[in-house]
Short mmCIF file of C-alpha atoms in Angstrom, two decimals:
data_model
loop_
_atom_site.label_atom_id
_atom_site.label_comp_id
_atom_site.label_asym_id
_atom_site.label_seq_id
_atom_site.Cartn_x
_atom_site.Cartn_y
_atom_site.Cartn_z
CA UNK V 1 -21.87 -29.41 50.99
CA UNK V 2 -19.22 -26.84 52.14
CA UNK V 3 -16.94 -25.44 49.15
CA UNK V 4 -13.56 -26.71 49.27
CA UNK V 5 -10.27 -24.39 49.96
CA UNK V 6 -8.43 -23.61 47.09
CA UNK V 7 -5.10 -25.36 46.85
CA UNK V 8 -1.66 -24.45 47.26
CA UNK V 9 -0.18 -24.36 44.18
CA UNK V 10 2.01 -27.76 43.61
CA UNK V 11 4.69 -28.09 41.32
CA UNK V 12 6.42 -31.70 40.16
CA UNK V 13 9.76 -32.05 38.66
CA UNK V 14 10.90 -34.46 35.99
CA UNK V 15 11.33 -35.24 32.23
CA UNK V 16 8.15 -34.50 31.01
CA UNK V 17 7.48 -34.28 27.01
CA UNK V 18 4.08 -33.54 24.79
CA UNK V 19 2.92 -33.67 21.32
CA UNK V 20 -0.55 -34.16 19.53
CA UNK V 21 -1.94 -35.65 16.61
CA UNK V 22 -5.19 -35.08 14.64
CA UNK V 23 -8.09 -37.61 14.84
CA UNK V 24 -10.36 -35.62 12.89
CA UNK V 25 -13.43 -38.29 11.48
CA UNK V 26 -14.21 -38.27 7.46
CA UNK V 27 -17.90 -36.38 7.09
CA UNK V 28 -20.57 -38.87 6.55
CA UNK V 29 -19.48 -41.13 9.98
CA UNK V 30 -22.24 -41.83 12.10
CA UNK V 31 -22.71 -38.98 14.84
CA UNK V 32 -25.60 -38.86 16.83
CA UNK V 33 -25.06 -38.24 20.56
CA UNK V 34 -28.05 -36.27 21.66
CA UNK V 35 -31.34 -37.87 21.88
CA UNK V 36 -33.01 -34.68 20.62
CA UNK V 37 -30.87 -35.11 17.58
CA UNK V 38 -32.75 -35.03 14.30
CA UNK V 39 -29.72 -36.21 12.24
CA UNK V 40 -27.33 -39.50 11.92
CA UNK V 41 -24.40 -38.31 10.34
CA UNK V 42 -21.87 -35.06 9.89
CA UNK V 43 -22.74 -33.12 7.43
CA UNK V 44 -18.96 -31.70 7.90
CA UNK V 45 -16.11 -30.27 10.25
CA UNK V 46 -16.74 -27.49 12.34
CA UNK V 47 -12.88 -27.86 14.09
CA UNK V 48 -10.19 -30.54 13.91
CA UNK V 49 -10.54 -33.26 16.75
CA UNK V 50 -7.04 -33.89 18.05
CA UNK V 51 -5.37 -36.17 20.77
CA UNK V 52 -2.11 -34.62 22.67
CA UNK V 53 -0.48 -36.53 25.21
CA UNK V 54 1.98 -35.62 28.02
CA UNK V 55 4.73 -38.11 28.98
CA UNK V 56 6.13 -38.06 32.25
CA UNK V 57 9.58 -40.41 32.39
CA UNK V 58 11.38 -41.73 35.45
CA UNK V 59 14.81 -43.10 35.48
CA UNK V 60 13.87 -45.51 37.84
CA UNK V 61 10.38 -46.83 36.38
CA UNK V 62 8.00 -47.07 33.64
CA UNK V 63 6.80 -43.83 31.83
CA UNK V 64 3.48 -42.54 32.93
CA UNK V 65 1.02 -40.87 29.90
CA UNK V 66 -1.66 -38.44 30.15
CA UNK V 67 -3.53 -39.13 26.82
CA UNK V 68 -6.31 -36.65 26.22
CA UNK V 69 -8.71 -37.06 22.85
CA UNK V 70 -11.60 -35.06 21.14
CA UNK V 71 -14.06 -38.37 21.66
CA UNK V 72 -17.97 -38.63 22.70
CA UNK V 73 -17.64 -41.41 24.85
CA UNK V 74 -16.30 -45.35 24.42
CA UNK V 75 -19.20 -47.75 24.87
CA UNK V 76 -17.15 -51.09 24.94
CA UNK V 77 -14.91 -51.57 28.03
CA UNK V 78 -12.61 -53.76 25.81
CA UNK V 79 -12.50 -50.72 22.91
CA UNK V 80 -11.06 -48.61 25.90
CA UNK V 81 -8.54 -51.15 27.08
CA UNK V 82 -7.08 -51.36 23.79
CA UNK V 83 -6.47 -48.27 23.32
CA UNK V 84 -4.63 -48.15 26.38
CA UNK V 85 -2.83 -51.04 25.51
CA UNK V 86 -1.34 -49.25 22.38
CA UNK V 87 -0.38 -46.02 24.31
CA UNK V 88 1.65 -48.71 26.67
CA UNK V 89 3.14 -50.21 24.00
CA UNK V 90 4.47 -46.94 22.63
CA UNK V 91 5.70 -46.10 25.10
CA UNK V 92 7.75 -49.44 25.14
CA UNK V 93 6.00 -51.08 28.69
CA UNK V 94 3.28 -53.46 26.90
CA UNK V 95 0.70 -54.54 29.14
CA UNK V 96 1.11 -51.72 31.77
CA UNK V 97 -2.02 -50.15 31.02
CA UNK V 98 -2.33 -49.31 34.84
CA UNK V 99 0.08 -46.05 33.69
CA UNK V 100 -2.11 -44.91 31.17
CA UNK V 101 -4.87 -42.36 31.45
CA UNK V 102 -6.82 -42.19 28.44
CA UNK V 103 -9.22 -39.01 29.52
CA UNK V 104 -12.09 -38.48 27.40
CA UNK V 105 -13.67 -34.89 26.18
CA UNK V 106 -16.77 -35.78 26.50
CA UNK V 107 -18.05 -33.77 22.91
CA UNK V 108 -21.34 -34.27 22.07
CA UNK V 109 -20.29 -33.34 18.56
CA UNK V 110 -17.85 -36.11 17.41
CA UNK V 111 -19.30 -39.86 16.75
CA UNK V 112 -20.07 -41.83 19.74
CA UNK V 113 -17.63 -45.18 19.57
CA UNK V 114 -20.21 -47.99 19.66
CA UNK V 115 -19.69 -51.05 17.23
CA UNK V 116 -23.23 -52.00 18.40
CA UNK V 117 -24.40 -48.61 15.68
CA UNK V 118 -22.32 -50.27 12.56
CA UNK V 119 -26.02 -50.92 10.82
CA UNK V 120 -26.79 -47.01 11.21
CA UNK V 121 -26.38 -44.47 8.80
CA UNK V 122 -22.59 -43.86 8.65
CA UNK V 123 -21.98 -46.51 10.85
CA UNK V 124 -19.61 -48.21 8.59
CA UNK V 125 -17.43 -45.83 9.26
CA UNK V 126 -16.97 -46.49 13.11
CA UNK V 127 -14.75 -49.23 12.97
CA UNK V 128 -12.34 -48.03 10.08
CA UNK V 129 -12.18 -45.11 12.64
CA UNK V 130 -11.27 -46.53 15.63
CA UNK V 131 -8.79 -49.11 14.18
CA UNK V 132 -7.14 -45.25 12.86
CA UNK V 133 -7.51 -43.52 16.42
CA UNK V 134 -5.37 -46.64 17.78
CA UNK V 135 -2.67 -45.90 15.64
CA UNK V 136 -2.99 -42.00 16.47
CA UNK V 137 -2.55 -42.78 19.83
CA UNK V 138 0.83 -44.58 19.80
CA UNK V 139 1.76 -41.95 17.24
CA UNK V 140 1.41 -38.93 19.73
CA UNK V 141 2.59 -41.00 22.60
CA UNK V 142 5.75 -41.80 20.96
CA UNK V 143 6.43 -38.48 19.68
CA UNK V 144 5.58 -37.49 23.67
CA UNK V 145 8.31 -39.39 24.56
CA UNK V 146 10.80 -38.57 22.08
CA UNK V 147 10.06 -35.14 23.23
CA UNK V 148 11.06 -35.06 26.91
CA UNK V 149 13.34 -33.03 28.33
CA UNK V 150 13.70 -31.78 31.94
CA UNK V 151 10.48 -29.83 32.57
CA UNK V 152 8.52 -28.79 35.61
CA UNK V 153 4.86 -28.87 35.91
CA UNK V 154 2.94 -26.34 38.44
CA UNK V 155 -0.79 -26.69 38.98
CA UNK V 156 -2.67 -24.03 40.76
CA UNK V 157 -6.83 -23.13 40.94
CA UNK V 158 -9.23 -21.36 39.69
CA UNK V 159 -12.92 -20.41 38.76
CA UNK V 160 -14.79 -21.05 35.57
CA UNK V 161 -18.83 -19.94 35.89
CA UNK V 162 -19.01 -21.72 32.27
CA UNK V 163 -21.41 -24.60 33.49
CA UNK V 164 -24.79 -24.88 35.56
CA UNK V 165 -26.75 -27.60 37.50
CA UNK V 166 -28.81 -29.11 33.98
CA UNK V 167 -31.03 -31.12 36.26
CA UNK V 168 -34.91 -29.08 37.22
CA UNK V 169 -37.03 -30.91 38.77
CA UNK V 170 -40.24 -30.79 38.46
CA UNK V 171 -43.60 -32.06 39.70
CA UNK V 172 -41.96 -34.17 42.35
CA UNK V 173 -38.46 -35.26 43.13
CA UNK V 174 -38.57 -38.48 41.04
CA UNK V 175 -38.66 -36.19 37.39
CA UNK V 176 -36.24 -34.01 35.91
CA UNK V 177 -36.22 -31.50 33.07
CA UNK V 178 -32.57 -31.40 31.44
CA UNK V 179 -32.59 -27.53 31.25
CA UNK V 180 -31.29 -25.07 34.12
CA UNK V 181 -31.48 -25.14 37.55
CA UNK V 182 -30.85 -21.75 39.12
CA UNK V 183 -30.95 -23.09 42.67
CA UNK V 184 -28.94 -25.86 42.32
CA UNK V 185 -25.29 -25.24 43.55
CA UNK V 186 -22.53 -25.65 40.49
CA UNK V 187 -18.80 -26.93 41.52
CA UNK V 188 -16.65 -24.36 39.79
CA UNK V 189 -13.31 -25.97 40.45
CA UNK V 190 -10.90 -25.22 37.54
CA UNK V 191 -7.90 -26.79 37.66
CA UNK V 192 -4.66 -25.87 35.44
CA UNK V 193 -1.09 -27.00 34.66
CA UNK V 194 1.59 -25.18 32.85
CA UNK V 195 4.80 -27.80 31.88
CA UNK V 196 8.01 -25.34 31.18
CA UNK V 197 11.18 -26.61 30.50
CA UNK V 198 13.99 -26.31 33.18
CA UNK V 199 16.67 -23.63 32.12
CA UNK V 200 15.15 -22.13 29.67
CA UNK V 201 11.35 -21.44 30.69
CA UNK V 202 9.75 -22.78 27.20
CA UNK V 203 6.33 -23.66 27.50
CA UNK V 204 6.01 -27.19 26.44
CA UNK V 205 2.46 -27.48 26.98
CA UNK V 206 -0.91 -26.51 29.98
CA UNK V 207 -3.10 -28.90 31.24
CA UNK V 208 -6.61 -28.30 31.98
CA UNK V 209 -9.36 -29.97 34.03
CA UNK V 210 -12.48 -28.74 34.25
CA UNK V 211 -16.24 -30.29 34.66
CA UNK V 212 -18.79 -29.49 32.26
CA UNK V 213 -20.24 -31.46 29.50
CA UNK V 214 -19.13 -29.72 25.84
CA UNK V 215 -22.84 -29.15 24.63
CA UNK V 216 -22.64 -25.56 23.42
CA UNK V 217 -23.26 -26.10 20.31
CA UNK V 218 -26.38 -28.36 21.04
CA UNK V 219 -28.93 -31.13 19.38
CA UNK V 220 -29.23 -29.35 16.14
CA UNK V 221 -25.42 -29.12 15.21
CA UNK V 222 -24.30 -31.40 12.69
CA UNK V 223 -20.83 -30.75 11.79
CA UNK V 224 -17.48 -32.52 13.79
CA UNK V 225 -16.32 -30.37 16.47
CA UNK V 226 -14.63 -30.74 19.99
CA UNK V 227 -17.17 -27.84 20.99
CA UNK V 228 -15.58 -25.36 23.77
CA UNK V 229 -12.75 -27.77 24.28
CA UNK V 230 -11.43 -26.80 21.44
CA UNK V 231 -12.08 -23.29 21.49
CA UNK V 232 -10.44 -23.15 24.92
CA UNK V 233 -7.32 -24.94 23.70
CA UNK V 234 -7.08 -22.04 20.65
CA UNK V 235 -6.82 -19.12 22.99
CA UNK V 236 -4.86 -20.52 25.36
CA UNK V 237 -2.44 -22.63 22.41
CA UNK V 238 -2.46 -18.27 21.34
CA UNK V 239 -0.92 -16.95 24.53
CA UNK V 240 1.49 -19.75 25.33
CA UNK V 241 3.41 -19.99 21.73
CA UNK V 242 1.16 -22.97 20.57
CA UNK V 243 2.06 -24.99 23.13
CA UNK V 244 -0.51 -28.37 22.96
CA UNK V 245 -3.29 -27.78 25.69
CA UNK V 246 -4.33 -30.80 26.91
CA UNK V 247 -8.12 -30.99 28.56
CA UNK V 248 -9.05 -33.25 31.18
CA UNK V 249 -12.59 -33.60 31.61
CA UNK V 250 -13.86 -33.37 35.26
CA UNK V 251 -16.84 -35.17 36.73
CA UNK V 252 -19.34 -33.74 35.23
CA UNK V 253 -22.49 -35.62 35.87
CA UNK V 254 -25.40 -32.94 35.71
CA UNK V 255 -23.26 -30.09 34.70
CA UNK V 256 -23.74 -28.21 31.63
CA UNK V 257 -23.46 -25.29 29.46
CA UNK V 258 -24.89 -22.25 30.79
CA UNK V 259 -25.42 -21.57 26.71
CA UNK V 260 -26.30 -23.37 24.16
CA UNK V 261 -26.18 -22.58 20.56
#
């Protein structure tokens, strides 16, 4: 496959407004995500997990919201739907789920939301969770919308060398190692945003969209942590005057971290 051409950058003008909230899980909920994993539970918090959402508003139709959130992954399709359908009902068009996107980190080092693991160690603690994460997210997506104000967004590209092809095969093409594979090719696309408000050039928040799964701090971690998400978000929160970074993860599928730790 031929690498794409980097795009032009694109900018969009509207009434755009963001905000986050924390959705940090108690220590002791049920966390396992990597089959190599040894342990069931966090034995702690490494970094907060957060949600921050960006609002866009029309005058002439419904809002649209970007919602993105410090999670593992959603195993029930109806889990996900509802918590679209609070984000739409937040932001005052219940129902309208279709102009929600609820984008998922991807951490392997916050609890995976499956009720079908309420019988495992910490497991108890899933639901109790979730019902709280619902009520996180139409807390940040009101306070995204109370925040608007007439804002521009610009996206341009770049390059990020963070991840590598995970996928080795070996003895034949039916088996694969989950590892590194040197000759495989790696899509490097990075993708960010920066919102500014119109007039007065204030930062009101960056997007970022990037693929690689956040497994830096691999099998053996067992504290909370949004891994290099979250890391990313601190330097770049550090040279925009804490503006809320908002990560979008990309399609990952055998990409991972070239390090693990």
């Amino acid at each position: 496959m031929g690498r794409l051409s980097p795009l032009q950058p694109a900018t969009f003008l509207g009434r755009m407004g963001v905000a986050r909230a924390d959705i940090t899980p108690p220590a002791g909920i049920h966390s396992r995500a990597w089959g190599a994993a040894a342990h069931d539970t966090a034995s702690g918090i490494h970094q907060p997990l957060t949600t921050t959402a960006l609002a866009i508003l029309s005058d002439d139709g419904p809002p649209r919201l970007i919602v993105g959130a410090d999670i593992c992954w959603i195993s029930d399709v109806a889990d996900f739907v509802r918590f679209r359908e609070a984000i739409a009902a937040a932001a005052g068009m219940p129902g309208q789920i279709e102009n929600v996107l609820l984008a998922v980190s991807h951490t392997h080092s916050a609890p995976p939301l499956d009720r079908s693991r309420a019988n495992a160690p910490g497991g108890d603690l899933l639901a109790p969770y979730m019902e709280a994460m619902r009520d996180a997210f139409a807390e940040v997506t009101a306070a995204a919308i109370a925040n608007a104000v007439p804002a521009q967004l610009v996206v341009e590209t770049g390059s990020c060398h963070l991840a590598v092809n995970r996928d080795l095969p070996y003895d034949d093409a039916d088996h694969y190692a989950c590892g590194f594979h040197p000759g495989a090719p790696t899509d490097t696309t990075l993708l960010v945003g920066r919102i500014t408000e119109r007039g007065t050039g204030r930062i009101l928040g960056t997007l970022v969209n990037y693929a690689c799964h956040p497994t830096t701090l691999a099998w053996e971690n067992t504290l909370i942590s949004p891994d290099y998400v979250g890391t990313m978000r601190e330097v770049v929160e550090g040279m925009t005057a804490s503006a809320p970074c908002l990560f979008i993860q990309g399609a990952s599928g055998e990409l991972s971290a070239r390090e693990c730790h």
